[in-house]
Amino acid sequence: MNTSPHDLAAAAASRLAAWIAEHAPEGIVVLTGAGISTASGIPDFRSPGTGLWETLDPMEAMSLASFSRDPEHFYRLAMETWLPPILAAKPNPAHFALAELEAAGYIRSVITQNIDGLHQAAGSRQVWEIHGNVRESECLRCGYRGKLDLPAWSAPPGASPAGPPALPASSRPDGASGPPALPPRCPRCQAPLKPAIVLFGEPMSPAFTRAWEAAREAAAMIVVGSSLQVAPAAYLPDLARHLVINNLEPTPADERAELLFPAPAAELWAAVPPLLGLSG
Ligand SMILES: [Zn+2]
């Protein structure tokens, strides 16, 4: 007797849905990482072979030191490499499923290591973005926060991190020719605005403290698309009495997990809401 991949996937979704229904009354929080957003077209820069990160060192491109040293270069490099796929991304079925489960009371909140804002875009309300959100900006001098406004931009074909900046002159707000207005500046004090994300070399955000409390108050946690390699987020599953892990690769917390789903998040989660009587 053969079991088709489709049957196996359906069985996995059923086990996950049953676990969620069982543990929802004790409180479930969900911890998400890059793996939930790969189906939205955002490369996971920790997985080998994604191309971009073999030519660009994320520790350099996304560090406080590089932003502080030359904010214009920081933005030009970002807009030619890691930023456009994030700004263009749309939520996938896993994001929508989590939003639907929250609205129906099955999960309390989402803690995310991602900076893409896709949980909110899918409709999640209680989201702790422990590494910040790239759609927002902050001023390190005066504390101003606001939307991150960048010139309209799409990477030219074959753009490489080492290539010359090629931003269109028409993106200057004053319409004049010449290089566009980078970096964006604080409307209050004119200092360069930093994307509101936790760069390498910065302390954790206050959201991490709130996330820690949310995880401590809930009895159960589901990890989605995180290999749990990055501290301190990697310690959050230690707070859960009941743990489920959905990640393609093994994680250090696997042996504590009651259920393991080494499946693509978007495929697994798309099937869950209908199994709980939701529209899906
Ligand atoms: Zn300012």
mmCIF file of C-alpha atoms and ligand atoms in Angstrom:
data_model
loop_
_atom_site.group_PDB
_atom_site.id
_atom_site.type_symbol
_atom_site.label_atom_id
_atom_site.label_comp_id
_atom_site.label_asym_id
_atom_site.label_seq_id
_atom_site.Cartn_x
_atom_site.Cartn_y
_atom_site.Cartn_z
ATOM 1 C CA MET A 1 0.000 0.000 0.000
ATOM 2 C CA ASN A 2 1.421 3.357 -1.014
ATOM 3 C CA THR A 3 0.966 6.630 0.799
ATOM 4 C CA SER A 4 1.098 9.610 -1.525
ATOM 5 C CA PRO A 5 2.887 12.848 -0.617
ATOM 6 C CA HIS A 6 -0.523 14.498 -0.684
ATOM 7 C CA ASP A 7 -1.863 12.099 1.964
ATOM 8 C CA LEU A 8 1.193 12.722 4.144
ATOM 9 C CA ALA A 9 0.752 16.483 3.881
ATOM 10 C CA ALA A 10 -2.928 16.214 4.763
ATOM 11 C CA ALA A 11 -2.101 14.011 7.759
ATOM 12 C CA ALA A 12 0.496 16.528 8.968
ATOM 13 C CA ALA A 13 -1.968 19.414 8.751
ATOM 14 C CA SER A 14 -4.545 17.341 10.659
ATOM 15 C CA ARG A 15 -2.100 16.613 13.483
ATOM 16 C CA LEU A 16 -1.134 20.285 13.666
ATOM 17 C CA ALA A 17 -4.767 21.436 13.718
ATOM 18 C CA ALA A 18 -5.626 18.941 16.467
ATOM 19 C CA TRP A 19 -2.654 20.099 18.569
ATOM 20 C CA ILE A 20 -3.717 23.734 18.132
ATOM 21 C CA ALA A 21 -7.286 22.962 19.197
ATOM 22 C CA GLU A 22 -6.005 21.077 22.257
ATOM 23 C CA HIS A 23 -3.571 23.751 23.462
ATOM 24 C CA ALA A 24 -5.374 26.969 22.491
ATOM 25 C CA PRO A 25 -7.077 27.273 25.913
ATOM 26 C CA GLU A 26 -3.649 27.406 27.647
ATOM 27 C CA GLY A 27 -2.389 30.066 25.243
ATOM 28 C CA ILE A 28 -0.338 29.556 22.090
ATOM 29 C CA VAL A 29 2.262 31.986 20.779
ATOM 30 C CA VAL A 30 3.915 31.541 17.388
ATOM 31 C CA LEU A 31 7.577 32.342 16.731
ATOM 32 C CA THR A 32 8.377 32.933 13.060
ATOM 33 C CA GLY A 33 11.633 33.280 11.147
ATOM 34 C CA ALA A 34 12.870 33.656 7.594
ATOM 35 C CA GLY A 35 11.404 30.316 6.504
ATOM 36 C CA ILE A 36 7.847 31.645 6.660
ATOM 37 C CA SER A 37 8.658 34.381 4.142
ATOM 38 C CA THR A 38 10.705 32.477 1.562
ATOM 39 C CA ALA A 39 7.450 31.611 -0.265
ATOM 40 C CA SER A 40 6.890 35.377 -0.501
ATOM 41 C CA GLY A 41 10.136 35.726 -2.441
ATOM 42 C CA ILE A 42 12.407 36.914 0.368
ATOM 43 C CA PRO A 43 15.678 34.972 0.437
ATOM 44 C CA ASP A 44 16.822 33.536 3.735
ATOM 45 C CA PHE A 45 20.287 34.974 3.996
ATOM 46 C CA ARG A 46 21.421 32.243 6.338
ATOM 47 C CA SER A 47 20.771 29.440 3.880
ATOM 48 C CA PRO A 48 23.579 28.688 1.442
ATOM 49 C CA GLY A 49 23.126 29.124 -2.282
ATOM 50 C CA THR A 50 20.825 32.143 -2.250
ATOM 51 C CA GLY A 51 23.329 33.959 -4.444
ATOM 52 C CA LEU A 52 23.047 37.443 -3.068
ATOM 53 C CA TRP A 53 24.705 36.686 0.228
ATOM 54 C CA GLU A 54 27.604 34.907 -1.369
ATOM 55 C CA THR A 55 28.795 38.238 -2.738
ATOM 56 C CA LEU A 56 27.589 40.489 0.073
ATOM 57 C CA ASP A 57 28.414 40.147 3.749
ATOM 58 C CA PRO A 58 25.199 40.777 5.710
ATOM 59 C CA MET A 59 27.252 41.604 8.776
ATOM 60 C CA GLU A 60 28.700 44.480 6.770
ATOM 61 C CA ALA A 61 25.630 45.471 4.737
ATOM 62 C CA MET A 62 23.302 45.432 7.746
ATOM 63 C CA SER A 63 25.535 46.718 10.531
ATOM 64 C CA LEU A 64 25.219 49.826 12.647
ATOM 65 C CA ALA A 65 28.881 50.523 11.917
ATOM 66 C CA SER A 66 28.290 50.671 8.166
ATOM 67 C CA PHE A 67 25.161 52.834 8.571
ATOM 68 C CA SER A 68 26.972 55.246 10.882
ATOM 69 C CA ARG A 69 30.072 55.417 8.702
ATOM 70 C CA ASP A 70 28.268 56.236 5.432
ATOM 71 C CA PRO A 71 24.448 56.278 5.501
ATOM 72 C CA GLU A 72 24.159 57.122 1.789
ATOM 73 C CA HIS A 73 26.257 54.100 0.837
ATOM 74 C CA PHE A 74 24.263 51.982 3.297
ATOM 75 C CA TYR A 75 21.007 52.877 1.495
ATOM 76 C CA ARG A 76 22.432 52.510 -2.012
ATOM 77 C CA LEU A 77 23.760 49.062 -1.187
ATOM 78 C CA ALA A 78 20.470 48.123 0.496
ATOM 79 C CA MET A 79 18.415 49.264 -2.486
ATOM 80 C CA GLU A 80 20.576 47.328 -4.907
ATOM 81 C CA THR A 81 20.565 44.129 -2.885
ATOM 82 C CA TRP A 82 18.522 43.063 0.117
ATOM 83 C CA LEU A 83 15.837 45.729 0.420
ATOM 84 C CA PRO A 84 13.752 45.550 -2.818
ATOM 85 C CA PRO A 85 12.654 41.893 -2.410
ATOM 86 C CA ILE A 86 11.422 42.712 1.089
ATOM 87 C CA LEU A 87 9.555 45.861 0.072
ATOM 88 C CA ALA A 88 7.939 44.054 -2.888
ATOM 89 C CA ALA A 89 6.890 40.951 -0.932
ATOM 90 C CA LYS A 90 3.272 40.026 -0.248
ATOM 91 C CA PRO A 91 2.003 37.695 2.497
ATOM 92 C CA ASN A 92 1.671 34.007 1.628
ATOM 93 C CA PRO A 93 -0.838 31.401 2.890
ATOM 94 C CA ALA A 94 1.155 30.810 6.100
ATOM 95 C CA HIS A 95 0.909 34.492 7.084
ATOM 96 C CA PHE A 96 -2.812 34.528 6.276
ATOM 97 C CA ALA A 97 -3.449 31.316 8.211
ATOM 98 C CA LEU A 98 -1.781 32.720 11.350
ATOM 99 C CA ALA A 99 -3.825 35.927 11.088
ATOM 100 C CA GLU A 100 -7.004 33.896 10.755
ATOM 101 C CA LEU A 101 -6.118 31.696 13.741
ATOM 102 C CA GLU A 102 -5.452 34.782 15.856
ATOM 103 C CA ALA A 103 -8.778 36.362 14.875
ATOM 104 C CA ALA A 104 -10.555 33.124 15.810
ATOM 105 C CA GLY A 105 -8.809 32.992 19.196
ATOM 106 C CA TYR A 106 -6.590 29.971 18.558
ATOM 107 C CA ILE A 107 -3.317 31.847 18.962
ATOM 108 C CA ARG A 108 -2.532 34.855 21.141
ATOM 109 C CA SER A 109 0.293 36.546 19.304
ATOM 110 C CA VAL A 110 3.084 36.219 16.785
ATOM 111 C CA ILE A 111 6.708 36.875 17.690
ATOM 112 C CA THR A 112 8.754 37.358 14.545
ATOM 113 C CA GLN A 113 12.440 37.552 13.739
ATOM 114 C CA ASN A 114 11.498 38.936 10.301
ATOM 115 C CA ILE A 115 11.661 42.602 9.344
ATOM 116 C CA ASP A 116 9.256 42.357 6.393
ATOM 117 C CA GLY A 117 5.982 43.429 8.032
ATOM 118 C CA LEU A 118 4.121 40.571 6.306
ATOM 119 C CA HIS A 119 2.267 39.404 9.420
ATOM 120 C CA GLN A 120 0.561 42.783 9.770
ATOM 121 C CA ALA A 121 -0.033 42.879 6.012
ATOM 122 C CA ALA A 122 -1.864 39.555 6.359
ATOM 123 C CA GLY A 123 -4.018 40.900 9.185
ATOM 124 C CA SER A 124 -2.237 39.742 12.351
ATOM 125 C CA ARG A 125 -2.898 42.205 15.180
ATOM 126 C CA GLN A 126 -0.604 41.206 18.054
ATOM 127 C CA VAL A 127 2.859 41.023 16.487
ATOM 128 C CA TRP A 128 6.154 41.410 18.342
ATOM 129 C CA GLU A 129 8.821 42.333 15.795
ATOM 130 C CA ILE A 130 11.944 41.628 17.780
ATOM 131 C CA HIS A 131 14.254 42.734 14.948
ATOM 132 C CA GLY A 132 12.104 45.702 13.900
ATOM 133 C CA ASN A 133 10.327 46.531 10.634
ATOM 134 C CA VAL A 134 11.997 47.826 7.499
ATOM 135 C CA ARG A 135 8.902 49.783 6.447
ATOM 136 C CA GLU A 136 9.498 52.170 9.353
ATOM 137 C CA SER A 137 12.383 54.520 10.091
ATOM 138 C CA GLU A 138 13.884 55.987 13.226
ATOM 139 C CA CYS A 139 16.185 58.863 14.097
ATOM 140 C CA LEU A 140 19.070 57.886 16.327
ATOM 141 C CA ARG A 141 19.606 61.519 17.325
ATOM 142 C CA CYS A 142 16.144 62.720 18.435
ATOM 143 C CA GLY A 143 14.042 59.541 18.601
ATOM 144 C CA TYR A 144 11.643 60.462 15.758
ATOM 145 C CA ARG A 145 9.856 57.487 14.167
ATOM 146 C CA GLY A 146 7.923 57.442 10.904
ATOM 147 C CA LYS A 147 7.367 55.637 7.632
ATOM 148 C CA LEU A 148 10.564 54.874 5.708
ATOM 149 C CA ASP A 149 10.247 56.884 2.491
ATOM 150 C CA LEU A 150 12.669 55.916 -0.235
ATOM 151 C CA PRO A 151 12.864 57.047 -3.854
ATOM 152 C CA ALA A 152 10.944 54.802 -6.273
ATOM 153 C CA TRP A 153 13.378 52.143 -7.232
ATOM 154 C CA SER A 154 13.778 48.840 -8.974
ATOM 155 C CA ALA A 155 17.086 47.068 -9.292
ATOM 156 C CA PRO A 156 18.497 47.164 -12.815
ATOM 157 C CA PRO A 157 18.943 43.719 -14.388
ATOM 158 C CA GLY A 158 22.241 42.220 -13.356
ATOM 159 C CA ALA A 159 22.841 44.765 -10.626
ATOM 160 C CA SER A 160 25.566 43.560 -8.353
ATOM 161 C CA PRO A 161 26.567 44.729 -4.914
ATOM 162 C CA ALA A 162 29.905 45.807 -6.319
ATOM 163 C CA GLY A 163 28.370 47.722 -9.219
ATOM 164 C CA PRO A 164 28.030 51.484 -9.384
ATOM 165 C CA PRO A 165 24.917 53.051 -7.881
ATOM 166 C CA ALA A 166 22.301 53.504 -10.587
ATOM 167 C CA LEU A 167 19.410 55.272 -8.917
ATOM 168 C CA PRO A 168 17.239 57.227 -11.350
ATOM 169 C CA ALA A 169 17.812 60.970 -11.217
ATOM 170 C CA SER A 170 14.043 61.508 -11.452
ATOM 171 C CA SER A 171 13.681 60.098 -7.958
ATOM 172 C CA ARG A 172 14.937 63.341 -6.468
ATOM 173 C CA PRO A 173 12.031 64.990 -4.694
ATOM 174 C CA ASP A 174 12.937 68.387 -6.163
ATOM 175 C CA GLY A 175 12.906 66.935 -9.699
ATOM 176 C CA ALA A 176 16.435 68.174 -10.350
ATOM 177 C CA SER A 177 19.027 66.003 -12.010
ATOM 178 C CA GLY A 178 21.849 64.473 -10.062
ATOM 179 C CA PRO A 179 21.965 61.873 -7.349
ATOM 180 C CA PRO A 180 18.704 61.224 -5.480
ATOM 181 C CA ALA A 181 18.104 62.300 -1.924
ATOM 182 C CA LEU A 182 19.765 59.605 0.107
ATOM 183 C CA PRO A 183 19.834 59.011 2.958
ATOM 184 C CA PRO A 184 16.298 60.010 3.971
ATOM 185 C CA ARG A 185 16.531 62.646 6.689
ATOM 186 C CA CYS A 186 14.712 63.262 9.948
ATOM 187 C CA PRO A 187 11.972 65.904 9.511
ATOM 188 C CA ARG A 188 12.705 67.175 13.022
ATOM 189 C CA CYS A 189 16.502 67.333 13.205
ATOM 190 C CA GLN A 190 17.804 66.452 9.702
ATOM 191 C CA ALA A 191 19.945 63.558 10.929
ATOM 192 C CA PRO A 192 20.003 60.496 8.611
ATOM 193 C CA LEU A 193 17.025 58.217 9.292
ATOM 194 C CA LYS A 194 17.862 54.600 10.016
ATOM 195 C CA PRO A 195 15.511 51.816 8.940
ATOM 196 C CA ALA A 196 13.701 50.778 12.147
ATOM 197 C CA ILE A 197 15.387 47.396 12.223
ATOM 198 C CA VAL A 198 17.895 45.981 14.662
ATOM 199 C CA LEU A 199 21.192 46.189 12.800
ATOM 200 C CA PHE A 200 24.171 44.064 13.719
ATOM 201 C CA GLY A 201 25.900 45.878 16.556
ATOM 202 C CA GLU A 202 22.670 47.309 18.027
ATOM 203 C CA PRO A 203 20.993 46.189 21.270
ATOM 204 C CA MET A 204 17.753 44.201 21.087
ATOM 205 C CA SER A 205 14.552 46.195 20.658
ATOM 206 C CA PRO A 206 12.108 46.814 23.545
ATOM 207 C CA ALA A 207 9.766 44.506 21.596
ATOM 208 C CA PHE A 208 11.979 41.618 22.642
ATOM 209 C CA THR A 209 11.129 42.161 26.306
ATOM 210 C CA ARG A 210 7.414 42.167 25.433
ATOM 211 C CA ALA A 211 7.880 39.046 23.328
ATOM 212 C CA TRP A 212 9.637 37.314 26.202
ATOM 213 C CA GLU A 213 6.707 38.141 28.502
ATOM 214 C CA ALA A 214 4.179 36.943 25.922
ATOM 215 C CA ALA A 215 6.060 33.669 25.552
ATOM 216 C CA ARG A 216 6.301 33.226 29.311
ATOM 217 C CA GLU A 217 2.566 33.791 29.816
ATOM 218 C CA ALA A 218 1.580 31.278 27.153
ATOM 219 C CA ALA A 219 1.962 27.567 27.793
ATOM 220 C CA ALA A 220 2.517 26.558 24.203
ATOM 221 C CA MET A 221 4.644 27.703 21.298
ATOM 222 C CA ILE A 222 4.779 26.896 17.605
ATOM 223 C CA VAL A 223 8.019 27.716 15.780
ATOM 224 C CA VAL A 224 7.500 28.408 12.063
ATOM 225 C CA GLY A 225 10.413 28.789 9.676
ATOM 226 C CA SER A 226 13.173 29.457 12.179
ATOM 227 C CA SER A 227 16.267 27.328 12.635
ATOM 228 C CA LEU A 228 16.677 28.877 16.110
ATOM 229 C CA GLN A 229 20.277 29.816 15.387
ATOM 230 C CA VAL A 230 20.119 33.484 16.381
ATOM 231 C CA ALA A 231 20.259 34.489 20.040
ATOM 232 C CA PRO A 232 18.369 35.641 21.969
ATOM 233 C CA ALA A 233 15.305 34.578 19.938
ATOM 234 C CA ALA A 234 16.658 31.036 19.994
ATOM 235 C CA TYR A 235 15.988 30.882 23.746
ATOM 236 C CA LEU A 236 12.269 31.709 23.488
ATOM 237 C CA PRO A 237 11.177 28.080 22.935
ATOM 238 C CA ASP A 238 12.743 27.216 26.310
ATOM 239 C CA LEU A 239 9.847 29.132 27.909
ATOM 240 C CA ALA A 240 7.189 26.854 26.401
ATOM 241 C CA ARG A 241 5.847 23.801 28.224
ATOM 242 C CA HIS A 242 4.451 22.511 24.934
ATOM 243 C CA LEU A 243 6.391 23.004 21.730
ATOM 244 C CA VAL A 244 5.815 22.346 18.024
ATOM 245 C CA ILE A 245 8.410 23.056 15.347
ATOM 246 C CA ASN A 246 7.735 23.580 11.635
ATOM 247 C CA ASN A 247 11.098 24.136 9.977
ATOM 248 C CA LEU A 248 12.757 22.537 6.973
ATOM 249 C CA GLU A 249 16.084 22.131 8.781
ATOM 250 C CA PRO A 250 16.714 20.578 12.204
ATOM 251 C CA THR A 251 16.834 22.990 15.159
ATOM 252 C CA PRO A 252 18.518 22.780 18.574
ATOM 253 C CA ALA A 253 15.051 22.534 20.193
ATOM 254 C CA ASP A 254 13.812 19.569 18.136
ATOM 255 C CA GLU A 255 14.238 17.061 20.944
ATOM 256 C CA ARG A 256 11.903 19.071 23.171
ATOM 257 C CA ALA A 257 9.203 19.346 20.499
ATOM 258 C CA GLU A 258 6.005 17.310 20.734
ATOM 259 C CA LEU A 259 5.520 17.524 16.971
ATOM 260 C CA LEU A 260 8.009 18.207 14.171
ATOM 261 C CA PHE A 261 6.933 19.310 10.696
ATOM 262 C CA PRO A 262 9.925 19.583 8.326
ATOM 263 C CA ALA A 263 7.678 20.979 5.584
ATOM 264 C CA PRO A 264 7.418 24.284 3.683
ATOM 265 C CA ALA A 265 5.399 26.594 5.936
ATOM 266 C CA ALA A 266 3.075 27.938 3.240
ATOM 267 C CA GLU A 267 1.982 24.433 2.211
ATOM 268 C CA LEU A 268 1.476 23.125 5.742
ATOM 269 C CA TRP A 269 -0.399 26.157 7.074
ATOM 270 C CA ALA A 270 -2.691 26.667 4.085
ATOM 271 C CA ALA A 271 -4.508 23.481 5.096
ATOM 272 C CA VAL A 272 -4.917 24.291 8.795
ATOM 273 C CA PRO A 273 -7.716 26.918 9.029
ATOM 274 C CA PRO A 274 -10.307 24.783 7.164
ATOM 275 C CA LEU A 275 -9.544 21.894 9.534
ATOM 276 C CA LEU A 276 -10.495 24.176 12.438
ATOM 277 C CA GLY A 277 -13.738 25.189 10.778
ATOM 278 C CA LEU A 278 -12.375 28.489 9.458
ATOM 279 C CA SER A 279 -12.686 29.688 5.888
ATOM 280 C CA GLY A 280 -8.999 29.219 5.009
HETATM 281 ZN ZN ZN B 1 15.825 63.464 14.439
#
